[in-house]
Short mmCIF file of C-alpha atoms in Angstrom, two decimals:
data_model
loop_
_atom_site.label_atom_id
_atom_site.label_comp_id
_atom_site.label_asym_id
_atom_site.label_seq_id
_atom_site.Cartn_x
_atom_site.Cartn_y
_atom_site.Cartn_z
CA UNK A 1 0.00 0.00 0.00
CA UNK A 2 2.52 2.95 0.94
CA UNK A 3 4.57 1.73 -2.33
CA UNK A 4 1.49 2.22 -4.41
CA UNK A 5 0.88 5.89 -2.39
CA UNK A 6 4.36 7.19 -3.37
CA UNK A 7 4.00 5.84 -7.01
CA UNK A 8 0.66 7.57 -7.48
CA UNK A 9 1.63 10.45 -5.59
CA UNK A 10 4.74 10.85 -8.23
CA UNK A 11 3.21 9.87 -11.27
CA UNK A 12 -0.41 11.12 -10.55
CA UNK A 13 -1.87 14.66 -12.53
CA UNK A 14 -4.02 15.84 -9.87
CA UNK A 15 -7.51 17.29 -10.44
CA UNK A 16 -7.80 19.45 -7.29
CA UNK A 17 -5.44 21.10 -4.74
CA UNK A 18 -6.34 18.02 -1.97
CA UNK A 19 -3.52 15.89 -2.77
CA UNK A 20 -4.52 13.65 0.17
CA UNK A 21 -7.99 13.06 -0.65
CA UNK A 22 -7.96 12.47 -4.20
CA UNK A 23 -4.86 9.72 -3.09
CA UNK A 24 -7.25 7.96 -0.79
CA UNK A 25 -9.71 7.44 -3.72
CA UNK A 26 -7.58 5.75 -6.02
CA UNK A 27 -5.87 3.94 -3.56
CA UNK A 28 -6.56 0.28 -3.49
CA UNK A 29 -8.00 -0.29 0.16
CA UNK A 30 -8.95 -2.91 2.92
CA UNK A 31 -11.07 -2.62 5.52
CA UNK A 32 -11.27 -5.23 8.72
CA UNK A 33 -14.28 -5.96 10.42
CA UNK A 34 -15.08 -5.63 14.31
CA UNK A 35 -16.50 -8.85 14.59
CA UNK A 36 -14.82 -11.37 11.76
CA UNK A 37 -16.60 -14.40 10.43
CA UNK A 38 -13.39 -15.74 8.83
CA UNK A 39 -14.52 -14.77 5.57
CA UNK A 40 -12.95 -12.62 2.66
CA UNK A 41 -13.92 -10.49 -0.24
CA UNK A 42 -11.84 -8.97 -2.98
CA UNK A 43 -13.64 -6.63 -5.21
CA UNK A 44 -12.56 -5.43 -8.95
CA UNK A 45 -13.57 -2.14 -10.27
CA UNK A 46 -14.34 -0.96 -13.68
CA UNK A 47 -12.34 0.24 -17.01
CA UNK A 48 -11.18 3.77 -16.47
CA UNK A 49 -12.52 3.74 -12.36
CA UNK A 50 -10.83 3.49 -8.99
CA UNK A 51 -11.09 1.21 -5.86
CA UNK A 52 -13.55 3.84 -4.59
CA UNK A 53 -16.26 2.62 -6.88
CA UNK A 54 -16.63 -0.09 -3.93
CA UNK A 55 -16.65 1.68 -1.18
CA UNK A 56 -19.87 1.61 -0.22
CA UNK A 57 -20.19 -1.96 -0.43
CA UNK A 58 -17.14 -2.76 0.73
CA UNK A 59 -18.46 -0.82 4.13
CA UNK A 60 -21.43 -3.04 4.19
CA UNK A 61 -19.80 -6.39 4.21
CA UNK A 62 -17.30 -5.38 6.47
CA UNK A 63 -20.01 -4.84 8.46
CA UNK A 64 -21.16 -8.45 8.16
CA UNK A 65 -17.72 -9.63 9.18
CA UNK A 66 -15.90 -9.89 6.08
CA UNK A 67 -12.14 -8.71 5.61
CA UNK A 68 -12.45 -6.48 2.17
CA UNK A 69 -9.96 -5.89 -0.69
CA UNK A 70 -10.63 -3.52 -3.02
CA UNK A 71 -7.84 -3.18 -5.47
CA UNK A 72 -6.25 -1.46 -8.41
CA UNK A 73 -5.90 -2.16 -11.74
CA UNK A 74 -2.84 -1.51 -13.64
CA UNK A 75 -3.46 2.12 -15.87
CA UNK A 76 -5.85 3.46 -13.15
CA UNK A 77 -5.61 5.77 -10.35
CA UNK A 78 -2.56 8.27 -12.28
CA UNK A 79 -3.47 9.54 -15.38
CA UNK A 80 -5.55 8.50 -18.26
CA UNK A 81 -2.85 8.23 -20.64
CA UNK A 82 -1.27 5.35 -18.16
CA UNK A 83 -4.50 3.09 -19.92
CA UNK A 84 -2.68 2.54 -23.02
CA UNK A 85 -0.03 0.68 -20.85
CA UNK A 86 -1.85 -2.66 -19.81
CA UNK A 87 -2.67 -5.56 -21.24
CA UNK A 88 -5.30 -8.11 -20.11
CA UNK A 89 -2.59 -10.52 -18.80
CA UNK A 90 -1.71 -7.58 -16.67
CA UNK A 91 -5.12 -7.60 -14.63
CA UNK A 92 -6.13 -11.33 -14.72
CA UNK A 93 -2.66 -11.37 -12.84
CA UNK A 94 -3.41 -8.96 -10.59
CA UNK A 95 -6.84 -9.84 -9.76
CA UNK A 96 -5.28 -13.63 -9.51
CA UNK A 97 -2.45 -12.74 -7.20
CA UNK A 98 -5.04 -11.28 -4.67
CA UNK A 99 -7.12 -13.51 -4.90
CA UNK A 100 -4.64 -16.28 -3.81
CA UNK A 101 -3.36 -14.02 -1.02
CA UNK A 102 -6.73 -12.96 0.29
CA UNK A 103 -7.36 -17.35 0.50
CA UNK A 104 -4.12 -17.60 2.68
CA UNK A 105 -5.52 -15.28 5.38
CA UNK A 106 -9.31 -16.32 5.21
CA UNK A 107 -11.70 -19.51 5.21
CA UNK A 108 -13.13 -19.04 2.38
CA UNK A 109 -13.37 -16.10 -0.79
CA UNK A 110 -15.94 -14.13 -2.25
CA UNK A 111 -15.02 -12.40 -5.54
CA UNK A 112 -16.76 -8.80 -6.64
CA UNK A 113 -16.50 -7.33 -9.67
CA UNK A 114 -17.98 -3.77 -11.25
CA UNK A 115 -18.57 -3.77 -15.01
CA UNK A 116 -14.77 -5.02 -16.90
CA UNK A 117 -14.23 -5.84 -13.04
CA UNK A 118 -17.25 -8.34 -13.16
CA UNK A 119 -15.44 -10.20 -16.49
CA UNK A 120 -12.07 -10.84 -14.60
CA UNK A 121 -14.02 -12.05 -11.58
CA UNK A 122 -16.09 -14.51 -13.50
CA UNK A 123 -13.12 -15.74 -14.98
CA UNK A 124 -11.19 -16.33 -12.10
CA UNK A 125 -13.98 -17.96 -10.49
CA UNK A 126 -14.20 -20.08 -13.60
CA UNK A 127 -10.50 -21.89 -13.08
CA UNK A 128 -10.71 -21.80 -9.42
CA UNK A 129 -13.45 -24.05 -7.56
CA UNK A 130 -12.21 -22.53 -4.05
CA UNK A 131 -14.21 -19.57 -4.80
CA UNK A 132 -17.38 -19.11 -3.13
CA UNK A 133 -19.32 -16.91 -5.21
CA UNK A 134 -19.94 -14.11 -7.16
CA UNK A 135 -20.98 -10.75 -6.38
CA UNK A 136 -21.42 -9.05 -9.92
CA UNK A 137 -22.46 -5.17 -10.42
CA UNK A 138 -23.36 -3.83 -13.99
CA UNK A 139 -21.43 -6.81 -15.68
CA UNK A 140 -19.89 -6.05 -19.09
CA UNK A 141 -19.66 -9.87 -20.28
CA UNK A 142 -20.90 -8.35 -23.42
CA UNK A 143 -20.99 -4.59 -24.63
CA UNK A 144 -23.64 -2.51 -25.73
CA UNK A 145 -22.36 -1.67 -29.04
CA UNK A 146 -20.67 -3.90 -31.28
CA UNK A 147 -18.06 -1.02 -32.47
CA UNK A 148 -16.14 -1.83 -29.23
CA UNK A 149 -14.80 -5.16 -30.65
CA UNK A 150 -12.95 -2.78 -33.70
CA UNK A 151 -11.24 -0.97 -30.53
CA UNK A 152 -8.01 -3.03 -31.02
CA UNK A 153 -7.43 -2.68 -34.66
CA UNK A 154 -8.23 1.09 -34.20
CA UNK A 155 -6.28 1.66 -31.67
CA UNK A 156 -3.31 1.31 -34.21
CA UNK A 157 -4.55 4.15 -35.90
CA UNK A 158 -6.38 6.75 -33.55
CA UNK A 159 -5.50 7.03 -29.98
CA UNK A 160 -8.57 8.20 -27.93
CA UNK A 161 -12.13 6.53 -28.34
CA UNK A 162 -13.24 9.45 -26.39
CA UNK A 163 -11.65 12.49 -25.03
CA UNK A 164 -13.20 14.69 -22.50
CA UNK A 165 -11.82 17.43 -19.85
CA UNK A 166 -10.51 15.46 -16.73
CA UNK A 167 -12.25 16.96 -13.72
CA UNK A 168 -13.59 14.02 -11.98
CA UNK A 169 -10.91 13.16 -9.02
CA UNK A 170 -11.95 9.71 -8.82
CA UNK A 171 -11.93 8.35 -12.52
CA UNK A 172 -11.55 9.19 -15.65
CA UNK A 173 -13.14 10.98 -18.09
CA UNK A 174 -11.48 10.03 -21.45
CA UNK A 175 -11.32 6.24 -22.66
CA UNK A 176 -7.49 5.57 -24.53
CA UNK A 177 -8.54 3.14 -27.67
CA UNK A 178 -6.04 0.42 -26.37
CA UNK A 179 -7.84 -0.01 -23.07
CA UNK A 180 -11.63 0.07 -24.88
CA UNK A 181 -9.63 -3.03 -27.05
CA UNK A 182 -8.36 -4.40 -23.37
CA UNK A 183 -11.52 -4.02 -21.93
CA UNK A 184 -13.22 -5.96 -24.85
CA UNK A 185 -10.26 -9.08 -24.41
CA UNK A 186 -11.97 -9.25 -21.22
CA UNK A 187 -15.39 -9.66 -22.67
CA UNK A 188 -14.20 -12.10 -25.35
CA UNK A 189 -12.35 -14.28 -22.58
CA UNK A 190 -15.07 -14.01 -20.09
CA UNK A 191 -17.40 -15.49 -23.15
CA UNK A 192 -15.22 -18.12 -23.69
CA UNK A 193 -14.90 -19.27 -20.32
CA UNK A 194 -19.05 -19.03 -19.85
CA UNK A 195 -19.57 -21.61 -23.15
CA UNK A 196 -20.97 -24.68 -22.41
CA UNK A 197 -20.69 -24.38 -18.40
CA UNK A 198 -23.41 -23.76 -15.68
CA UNK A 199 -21.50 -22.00 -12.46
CA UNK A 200 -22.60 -24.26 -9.07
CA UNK A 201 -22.13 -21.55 -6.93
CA UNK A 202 -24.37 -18.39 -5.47
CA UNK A 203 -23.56 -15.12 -7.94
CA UNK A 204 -25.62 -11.83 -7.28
CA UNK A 205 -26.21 -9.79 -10.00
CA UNK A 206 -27.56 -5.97 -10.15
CA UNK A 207 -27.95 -4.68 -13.13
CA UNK A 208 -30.19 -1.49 -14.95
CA UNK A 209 -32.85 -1.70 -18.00
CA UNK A 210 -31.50 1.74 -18.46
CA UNK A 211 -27.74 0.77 -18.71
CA UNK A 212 -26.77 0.77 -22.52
CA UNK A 213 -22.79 0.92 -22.02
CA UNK A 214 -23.15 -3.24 -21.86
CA UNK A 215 -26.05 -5.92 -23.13
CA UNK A 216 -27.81 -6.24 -20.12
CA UNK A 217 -29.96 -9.13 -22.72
CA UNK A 218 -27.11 -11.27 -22.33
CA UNK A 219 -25.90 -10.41 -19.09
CA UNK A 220 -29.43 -11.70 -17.77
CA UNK A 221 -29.62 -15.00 -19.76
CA UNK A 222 -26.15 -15.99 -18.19
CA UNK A 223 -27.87 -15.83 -15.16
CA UNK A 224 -30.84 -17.14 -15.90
CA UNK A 225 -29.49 -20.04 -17.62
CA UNK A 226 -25.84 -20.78 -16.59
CA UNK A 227 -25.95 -19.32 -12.47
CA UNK A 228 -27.75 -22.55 -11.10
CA UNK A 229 -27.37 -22.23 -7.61
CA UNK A 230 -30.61 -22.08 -5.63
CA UNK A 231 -29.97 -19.31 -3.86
CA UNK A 232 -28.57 -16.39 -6.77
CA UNK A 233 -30.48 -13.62 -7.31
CA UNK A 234 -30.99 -10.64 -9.55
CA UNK A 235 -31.58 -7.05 -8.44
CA UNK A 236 -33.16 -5.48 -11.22
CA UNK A 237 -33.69 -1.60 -11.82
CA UNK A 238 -36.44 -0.92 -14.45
CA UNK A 239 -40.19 -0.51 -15.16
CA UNK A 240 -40.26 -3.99 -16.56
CA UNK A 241 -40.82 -6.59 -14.30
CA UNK A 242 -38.05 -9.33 -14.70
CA UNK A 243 -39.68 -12.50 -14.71
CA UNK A 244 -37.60 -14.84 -13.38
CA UNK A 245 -38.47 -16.34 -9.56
CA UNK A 246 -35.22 -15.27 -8.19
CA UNK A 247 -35.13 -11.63 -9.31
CA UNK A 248 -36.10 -8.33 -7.41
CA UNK A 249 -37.25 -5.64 -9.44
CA UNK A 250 -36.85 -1.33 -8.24
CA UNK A 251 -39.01 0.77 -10.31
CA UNK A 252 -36.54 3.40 -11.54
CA UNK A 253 -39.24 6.36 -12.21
CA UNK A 254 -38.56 8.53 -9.26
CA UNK A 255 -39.87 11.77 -10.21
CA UNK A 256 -39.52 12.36 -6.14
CA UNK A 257 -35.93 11.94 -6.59
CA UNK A 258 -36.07 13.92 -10.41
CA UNK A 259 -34.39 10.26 -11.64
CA UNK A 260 -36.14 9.18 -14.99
CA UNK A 261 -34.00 5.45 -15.22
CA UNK A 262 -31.06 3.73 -13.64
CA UNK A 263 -27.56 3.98 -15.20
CA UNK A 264 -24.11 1.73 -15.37
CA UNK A 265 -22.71 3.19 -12.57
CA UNK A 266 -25.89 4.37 -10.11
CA UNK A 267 -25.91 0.37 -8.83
CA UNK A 268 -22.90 0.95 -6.09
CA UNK A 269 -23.41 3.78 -3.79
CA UNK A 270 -25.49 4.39 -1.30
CA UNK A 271 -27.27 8.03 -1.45
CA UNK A 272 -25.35 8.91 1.61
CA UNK A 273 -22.11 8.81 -0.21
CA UNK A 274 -20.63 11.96 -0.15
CA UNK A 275 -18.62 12.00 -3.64
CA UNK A 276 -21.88 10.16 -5.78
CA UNK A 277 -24.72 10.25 -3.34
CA UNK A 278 -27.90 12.48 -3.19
CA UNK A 279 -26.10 15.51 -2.25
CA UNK A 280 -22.66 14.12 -3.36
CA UNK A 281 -19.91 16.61 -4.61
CA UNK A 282 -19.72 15.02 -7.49
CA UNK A 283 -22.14 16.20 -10.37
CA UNK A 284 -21.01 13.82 -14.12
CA UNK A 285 -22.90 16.68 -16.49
CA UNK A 286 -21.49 14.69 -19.17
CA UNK A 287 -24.32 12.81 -20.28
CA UNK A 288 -24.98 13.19 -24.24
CA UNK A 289 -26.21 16.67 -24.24
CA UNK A 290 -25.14 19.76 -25.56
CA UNK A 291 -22.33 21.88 -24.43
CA UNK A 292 -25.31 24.47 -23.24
CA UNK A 293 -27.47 21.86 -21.07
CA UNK A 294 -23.77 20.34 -20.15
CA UNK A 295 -22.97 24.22 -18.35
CA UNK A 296 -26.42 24.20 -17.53
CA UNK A 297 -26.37 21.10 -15.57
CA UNK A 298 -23.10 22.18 -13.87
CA UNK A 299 -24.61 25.81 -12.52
CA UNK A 300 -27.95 24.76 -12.10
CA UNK A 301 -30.53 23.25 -9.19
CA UNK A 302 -32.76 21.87 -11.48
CA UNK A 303 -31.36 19.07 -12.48
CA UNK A 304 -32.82 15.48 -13.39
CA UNK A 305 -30.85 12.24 -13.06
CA UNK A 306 -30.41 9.07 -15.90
CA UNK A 307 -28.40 6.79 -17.75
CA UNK A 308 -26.21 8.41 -20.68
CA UNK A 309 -27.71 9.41 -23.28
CA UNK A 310 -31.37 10.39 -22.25
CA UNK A 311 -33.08 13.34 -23.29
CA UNK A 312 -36.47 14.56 -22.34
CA UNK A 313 -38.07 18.06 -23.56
CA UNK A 314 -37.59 21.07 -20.76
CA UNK A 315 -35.55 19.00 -18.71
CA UNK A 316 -31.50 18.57 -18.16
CA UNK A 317 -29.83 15.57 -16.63
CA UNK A 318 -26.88 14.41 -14.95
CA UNK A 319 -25.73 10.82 -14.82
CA UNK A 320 -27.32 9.24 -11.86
CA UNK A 321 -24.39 8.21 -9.48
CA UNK A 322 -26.42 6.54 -6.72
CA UNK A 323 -28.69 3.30 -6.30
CA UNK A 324 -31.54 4.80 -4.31
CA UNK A 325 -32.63 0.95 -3.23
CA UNK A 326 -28.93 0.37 -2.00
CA UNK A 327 -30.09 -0.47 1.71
CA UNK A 328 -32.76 -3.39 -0.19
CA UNK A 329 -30.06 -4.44 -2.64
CA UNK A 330 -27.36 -5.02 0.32
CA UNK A 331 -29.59 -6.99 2.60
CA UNK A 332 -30.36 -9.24 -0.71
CA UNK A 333 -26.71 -9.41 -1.40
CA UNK A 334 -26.40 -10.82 2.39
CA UNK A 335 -29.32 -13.06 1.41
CA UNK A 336 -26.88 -14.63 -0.96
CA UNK A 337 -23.52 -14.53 0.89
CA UNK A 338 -25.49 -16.52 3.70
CA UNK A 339 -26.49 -18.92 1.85
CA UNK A 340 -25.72 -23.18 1.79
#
């Protein structure tokens, strides 16, 4: 940990003038319960986010009387430019390496995984029976547009598959093509190791009828069909009621809360969460609009909440950073984790 502080704090470009702070959210972190059960769970966040994506729900299980891991991926936490470094043997080793020393110093593993995070989880669970489970958030086994599997060949040619002002102290922004094209290896190898199988032991999933960065489709019908354990279940966020027995579904038209639908990222934190909650610092404005509602969203009170990309006449959105059913979704995540 204190080798990883002085790297980042040498090689990060800083987005405000509290050094310290924006450290501690791109630091890879563990927290140890007051009452331990013997058990452990690492958790893996997403292309171009930080270990702070899991902070919420790392909190919560701690609380439960696990020891949480939330790591770092190689290319994360410094500068965005650092994502055309890795490649995906980079973080299946990482993820692998803690997840064999998080084994030596518990009973028994979890593995947690946000979006590319919930690919190299799966995976690793795949190879390695020890594994207990699967706690998946927004999983990107498959994109939502097929473009992304170009990102490899293009990245040869154009560097950025989107470039945007860096202002957000705990990810990034801007997407390098190489790690769109490493983030898609993922998908392809997570696909591959899915074929054929059914996976014995208890996953939940949370996913978003809003979400359109992945294929929420297929992310669903690898649960419904290859998750057999009696006790998985899927927190759904939508106005369509998923059918399946084990699935819990949030209506996502809050007009009480000004949110319209869920998003990719609104499944982790908890609306108390000062960065991404309800009255969180952090406001993404950058949400498919123009660059007048984008201002507009920034200086303004009156401001509605979505996934990218929706637009409704008269109003102006934000990305929606916060899972308003958190408190529900975490005691059906303990649900699971309790479970034989």
């Amino acid at each position: 940990m204190d080798e990883t502080k002085q790297w980042l704090a040498e090689h990060r470009i800083f987005k405000s003038n509290d050094l310290e702070k924006e450290l501690a959210v791109n630091l890879p972190f563990e927290i140890k319960p007051n009452k331990p059960n013997g058990k452990g769970v690492l958790l893996v966040h997403g292309l171009g986010d930080s270990p702070f994506s899991f902070t919420d729900v790392a909190q919560h299980l701690a609380d439960q009387g696990y020891l949480v891991r939330s790591i770092l991926l190689p290319g994360h936490g410094s500068k965005v430019a650092d994502l055309m470094l890795p490649s995906l043997e980079d973080w299946q080793n990482v993820v692998h390496h803690h997840t064999q020393l998080l084994k030596e110093q518990t009973e028994e593993v979890w593995l947690g995984g946000y979006s590319t995070g919930a690919n190299l989880v799966t995976s690793e669970a795949l190879k390695d029976s020890d594994i207990e489970g699967l706690l998946l958030f927004s999983p990107a086994f498959k994109p939502g547009s097929s473009t992304v599997k170009f990102a490899k060949i293009a990245s040869y040619f154009v560097t950025w598959a989107d470039q945007d002002p860096e202002t957000n102290p705990i990810r990034y922004n801007s997407l390098p093509m190489h790690g769109a094209a490493v983030y898609y290896d993922t998908a392809k190898i997570v696909q591959q190791d899915l074929e054929g199988k059914k996976y014995t032991k208890p996953v939940f999933m949370i996913a978003s009828e809003g979400d359109h960065v992945i294929d929420t489709t297929f992310a669903t019908s690898v649960f419904e069909t290859q998750f057999t354990n009696v006790k998985n279940h899927l927190v759904w966020q939508g106005e369509n009621t998923f059918p399946a027995n084990n699935a819990t579904t949030f209506s996502m038209n809050r007009p009480d809360l000004k949110i319209v639908d869920g998003s990719h990222m609104g499944l982790l934190f908890s609306p108390n969460n000062p960065e991404y909650g309800e009255k969180g610092t952090v406001r993404i404005c950058s949400n498919g609009q123009t660059e007048e509602q984008e201002l507009a969203c920034e200086e303004g009170d009156n401001v509605w909440f979505s996934s990218y990309g929706i637009r409704e006449e008269g109003k102006i959105f934000a990305r929606l950073t916060y899972n308003p059913y958190f408190k529900q979704s975490m005691q059906i995540l303990d649900s699971v984790m309790t479970s034989k």
